[in-house]
Amino acid sequence: MNSIDLMTMSGTTVALPLTEVDRLAEQICGPVLRAGDEGYDVARVIWNAMIDKRPALIVSCVETGDVVRTVNFARENRLLLAVRGGGHNIAGSALCDGGIVLDLSQMKAVTVDTEARRATVEAGATLAEFDAATQAFGLATPLGINSTTGIAGLTLGGGIGWLSRKYGLTIDNLVSAEVVTAAGTVVRASASEHPDLFWALRGGGGNFGVVTRFEFALHPVGPNLLSGLIVYPISEARAVLQQYRDFIANAPNELSVWVVMRKAPPLPFLPAEAHGTDILALALLYTGDPNEGSSIIEPLRKFGNPVGEHVGVQPFVAWQQAFDPLLTPGARNYWKSHNFTSLDDGLFDTAIEYLKLMPSPHSEIFLASIGGATARPAPRATAYAPRDAQFVINVHGRWLDDTEDERCILWARSFFNATSRFATGGAYMNFMTADEKDRVPAAYGPNYGRLAQVKRTYDPGNMFRVNQNIQPA
Ligand SMILES: Cc1cc2nc3c(=O)[nH]c(=O)nc-3n(C[C@H](O)[C@H](O)[C@H](O)COP(=O)(O)OP(=O)(O)OC[C@H]3O[C@@H](n4cnc5c(N)ncnc54)[C@H](O)[C@@H]3O)c2cc1C
């Protein structure tokens, strides 16, 4: 065989001479993998086991030059291109069938400037890798709650986590980015350089180019902070949620309290008889002085009769990984997500009802309280529009066996539909599944038109289309 079939952007296939592929491979510092090559099947595995795509080529980039050469190769041959950071996106957009995957997962360098309180990170780093580098100096920027997530996809969609009420979204701390555009040009985007691109990168996802490097502002955080879980039986959930609503409305931005409703994992601090029962956990982090935090969180213990508690001062990096065991790669996942400005009793009742109907012990309903600093910028200040979101509910349909697909997906969709009337109608694009393309305009709201204009400037041929896609104006 002297050629290889590749998927084009228009959905047809083209046979490229293998000599062309070999020439690309010679120019790339990392491996260029095809089906049958050693490492190919490992390289096409991503976090969500529902995704089983077979790219024609997986190009493992090691430096910005590799990214430029891969983008040029894809553009010149009009090939379908997917960009992979940490491979966590629920929609599976890190991969494509038949096209090229530009894999950044080997580019992980992090440098920290303690004086300027800035960190520069390559686009293949995970949150754990970034946290480890910055926390060595007692510094951090807001990131997500599962440490194996990629910094690239998380940042480009917005980025919410335990520090967000105090320090904003991840994008609110982005200072600059190095970007390879569809034309294969390397540009730096910041408030003063390509400001339109910088605006679009902060929430507009992977639509505008391949980011090779991010620069973030850092804040003094920990390294030891008050954090942990207070767990209530589901019989008390309604009363707990009502008190939580009042509590969080007046809580300082240093405190984040999120709600997880699920079957109790066999955690050592829970009595054995509680394992596997329906529970509501309050998960908290206080970013200020732990002694001060202890008295602030006291009311959370008195919302009812907890079945168990595990709260104490521990390294921030440990708390950043606390949910990893529940979110390991390899399970099948289907998520749905809504934004809320307030929490209605009817929403609580629906969540409790659906917890009881949960089709798999691995699934959960996750309520993140954001607000605080995330709500400060105007909706048009960055591409991320839903600044009104005080709360995000993410229903994590999660199970192990493909025979359960239909049942589990139906459960997540039904919960989503049943709670729509309480939601804003906006959306967080990082939590959207592959079948939610129709929600993209709502996710960007008043910013969609400007995003389409920026897309026309930087990617007029819509080369970066394997994502929650914004069409060029
Ligand atoms: C278990 C789990 C927990 C999560 N928790 C949180 C959370 O707490 N907070 C939160 O905000 N989000 C969270 N997310 C959502 C997460 O932010 C998104 O899934 C994000 O897209 C993951 O980024 P990634 O780089 O790992 O993913 P990938 O799948 O590799 O990338 C996602 C998309 O981003 C684009 N992209 C990636 N890298 C680049 C790049 N360098 N240049 C240009 N485009 C690129 C591409 O379009 C790609 O398809 C979570 C997801 C999971 C699975």
Coordinates of N, CA and C in Angstrom, one line a residue, residues 9-87:
M9 N -11.9 17.8 5.5 CA -12.9 18.7 6.2 C -14.3 18.6 5.7
S10 N -14.4 18.3 4.4 CA -15.8 18.2 3.8 C -16.4 16.9 4.0
G11 N -15.7 15.9 4.6 CA -16.3 14.6 4.9 C -16.0 13.6 3.9
T12 N -15.3 13.9 2.8 CA -14.9 12.9 1.8 C -13.5 12.3 2.3
T13 N -13.1 11.3 1.6 CA -11.8 10.8 1.9 C -10.8 11.0 0.8
V14 N -9.6 11.2 1.1 CA -8.5 11.4 0.1 C -7.4 10.4 0.4
A15 N -6.8 9.9 -0.7 CA -5.7 9.0 -0.5 C -4.4 9.8 -0.7
L16 N -3.7 9.9 0.4 CA -2.4 10.6 0.4 C -1.3 9.6 0.2
P17 N -0.3 9.9 -0.6 CA 0.9 9.0 -0.7 C 1.6 8.9 0.6
L18 N 2.0 7.7 1.0 CA 2.7 7.5 2.3 C 4.0 8.3 2.3
T19 N 4.5 8.6 1.2 CA 5.7 9.5 1.2 C 5.5 10.8 1.8
E20 N 4.2 11.3 1.6 CA 3.9 12.6 2.2 C 3.8 12.5 3.8
V21 N 3.2 11.4 4.2 CA 3.1 11.2 5.7 C 4.5 11.0 6.2
D22 N 5.4 10.3 5.5 CA 6.8 10.0 6.0 C 7.5 11.4 6.1
R23 N 7.2 12.2 5.1 CA 7.9 13.5 5.2 C 7.5 14.3 6.4
L24 N 6.2 14.3 6.7 CA 5.7 15.0 7.9 C 6.4 14.4 9.1
A25 N 6.4 13.0 9.2 CA 7.0 12.3 10.4 C 8.4 12.7 10.6
E26 N 9.1 12.9 9.5 CA 10.6 13.3 9.6 C 10.7 14.7 10.3
Q27 N 9.7 15.5 10.1 CA 9.8 16.9 10.6 C 9.3 17.1 12.0
I28 N 8.6 16.0 12.5 CA 8.0 16.1 13.9 C 8.9 15.5 14.9
C29 N 9.1 16.1 16.0 CA 10.0 15.6 17.0 C 9.4 14.3 17.7
G30 N 8.1 14.3 17.9 CA 7.4 13.1 18.5 C 7.0 12.1 17.5
P31 N 6.4 11.0 17.9 CA 6.0 10.0 16.9 C 4.7 10.4 16.2
V32 N 4.6 9.9 14.9 CA 3.4 10.1 14.1 C 2.8 8.7 14.0
L33 N 1.7 8.4 14.6 CA 1.2 7.0 14.7 C 0.0 6.8 13.7
R34 N 0.1 5.6 13.1 CA -1.0 5.1 12.2 C -1.6 3.8 12.8
A35 N -2.8 3.4 12.4 CA -3.4 2.2 12.9 C -2.4 1.1 12.7
G36 N -2.2 0.2 13.7 CA -1.3 -0.9 13.6 C 0.0 -0.6 14.2
D37 N 0.4 0.7 14.4 CA 1.6 1.1 15.0 C 1.6 0.8 16.5
E38 N 2.7 0.5 17.1 CA 2.7 0.3 18.5 C 2.4 1.7 19.2
G39 N 1.5 1.7 20.1 CA 1.2 2.9 20.8 C 0.0 3.6 20.2
Y40 N -0.5 3.2 19.0 CA -1.6 3.8 18.4 C -2.9 3.6 19.3
D41 N -3.1 2.4 19.7 CA -4.4 2.2 20.4 C -4.4 2.8 21.8
V42 N -3.2 3.0 22.4 CA -3.1 3.7 23.7 C -3.4 5.2 23.4
A43 N -2.8 5.7 22.3 CA -2.9 7.2 22.0 C -4.3 7.6 21.7
R44 N -5.2 6.7 21.3 CA -6.5 7.1 20.9 C -7.5 6.8 22.1
V45 N -7.0 6.5 23.3 CA -7.9 6.4 24.4 C -8.0 7.7 25.1
I46 N -9.2 8.1 25.4 CA -9.4 9.4 26.2 C -10.3 9.1 27.4
W47 N -10.5 10.1 28.2 CA -11.2 9.9 29.5 C -12.5 9.1 29.4
N48 N -13.3 9.6 28.5 CA -14.7 9.0 28.4 C -14.7 7.7 27.5
A49 N -15.0 6.6 28.1 CA -14.9 5.3 27.4 C -16.0 5.2 26.3
M50 N -17.0 6.1 26.3 CA -18.0 6.1 25.3 C -17.4 6.4 23.9
I51 N -16.2 7.1 23.9 CA -15.6 7.6 22.7 C -14.6 6.6 22.2
D52 N -14.9 6.1 21.0 CA -14.1 5.1 20.3 C -13.8 5.5 18.9
K53 N -12.9 6.5 18.7 CA -12.7 7.0 17.4 C -11.3 6.5 16.9
R54 N -11.2 6.4 15.6 CA -10.0 5.9 15.0 C -9.4 6.9 14.0
P55 N -8.6 7.8 14.5 CA -7.9 8.8 13.6 C -7.0 8.0 12.6
A56 N -6.8 8.6 11.5 CA -5.8 8.1 10.5 C -4.4 8.3 11.0
L57 N -4.2 9.5 11.6 CA -2.8 9.8 12.1 C -3.0 10.5 13.4
I58 N -2.1 10.1 14.3 CA -2.0 10.8 15.6 C -0.6 11.4 15.7
V59 N -0.5 12.7 15.7 CA 0.8 13.4 15.6 C 1.1 13.9 17.0
S60 N 2.1 13.4 17.6 CA 2.5 13.8 19.0 C 3.5 14.9 18.9
C61 N 3.0 16.1 19.2 CA 3.8 17.3 19.1 C 4.7 17.5 20.4
V62 N 5.9 17.9 20.2 CA 6.8 18.1 21.4 C 7.1 19.6 21.5
E63 N 7.0 20.4 20.5 CA 7.4 21.8 20.5 C 6.4 22.6 19.6
T64 N 6.5 23.9 19.7 CA 5.6 24.7 18.9 C 5.8 24.5 17.4
G65 N 7.0 24.2 17.0 CA 7.3 24.0 15.6 C 6.6 22.8 15.1
D66 N 6.4 21.7 15.9 CA 5.7 20.5 15.5 C 4.2 20.9 15.2
V67 N 3.7 21.8 16.1 CA 2.3 22.2 15.9 C 2.1 22.9 14.6
V68 N 3.1 23.9 14.3 CA 3.0 24.6 13.1 C 3.0 23.7 11.9
R69 N 3.9 22.7 11.9 CA 4.1 21.8 10.7 C 2.8 20.9 10.6
T70 N 2.2 20.5 11.7 CA 1.0 19.7 11.6 C -0.2 20.5 11.1
V71 N -0.3 21.7 11.6 CA -1.4 22.6 11.1 C -1.2 22.8 9.6
N72 N 0.0 23.1 9.2 CA 0.2 23.4 7.8 C -0.1 22.2 6.9
F73 N 0.3 21.0 7.4 CA 0.0 19.7 6.7 C -1.5 19.5 6.5
A74 N -2.2 19.7 7.7 CA -3.7 19.6 7.6 C -4.3 20.6 6.7
R75 N -3.9 21.8 6.8 CA -4.5 22.9 5.9 C -4.3 22.6 4.4
E76 N -3.0 22.3 4.1 CA -2.6 22.2 2.7 C -3.4 21.0 2.1
N77 N -3.7 20.0 2.9 CA -4.4 18.8 2.3 C -5.9 18.8 2.7
R78 N -6.3 19.9 3.3 CA -7.7 20.1 3.6 C -8.2 18.9 4.5
L79 N -7.4 18.5 5.5 CA -7.8 17.3 6.3 C -8.5 17.7 7.6
L80 N -9.4 16.8 8.0 CA -10.1 17.0 9.3 C -9.0 16.9 10.4
L81 N -9.1 17.9 11.3 CA -8.1 18.0 12.4 C -8.8 18.1 13.7
A82 N -8.4 17.3 14.7 CA -8.8 17.4 16.1 C -7.6 17.8 16.9
V83 N -7.8 18.5 18.0 CA -6.7 18.9 18.9 C -7.0 18.3 20.2
R84 N -5.9 17.6 20.7 CA -6.0 17.0 22.0 C -5.1 17.6 23.1
G85 N -5.8 18.1 24.2 CA -5.0 18.5 25.3 C -4.9 17.4 26.3
G86 N -5.7 17.5 27.4 CA -5.7 16.4 28.4 C -6.7 15.3 28.0
G87 N -7.5 15.4 27.0 CA -8.3 14.3 26.5 C -9.5 14.1 27.4

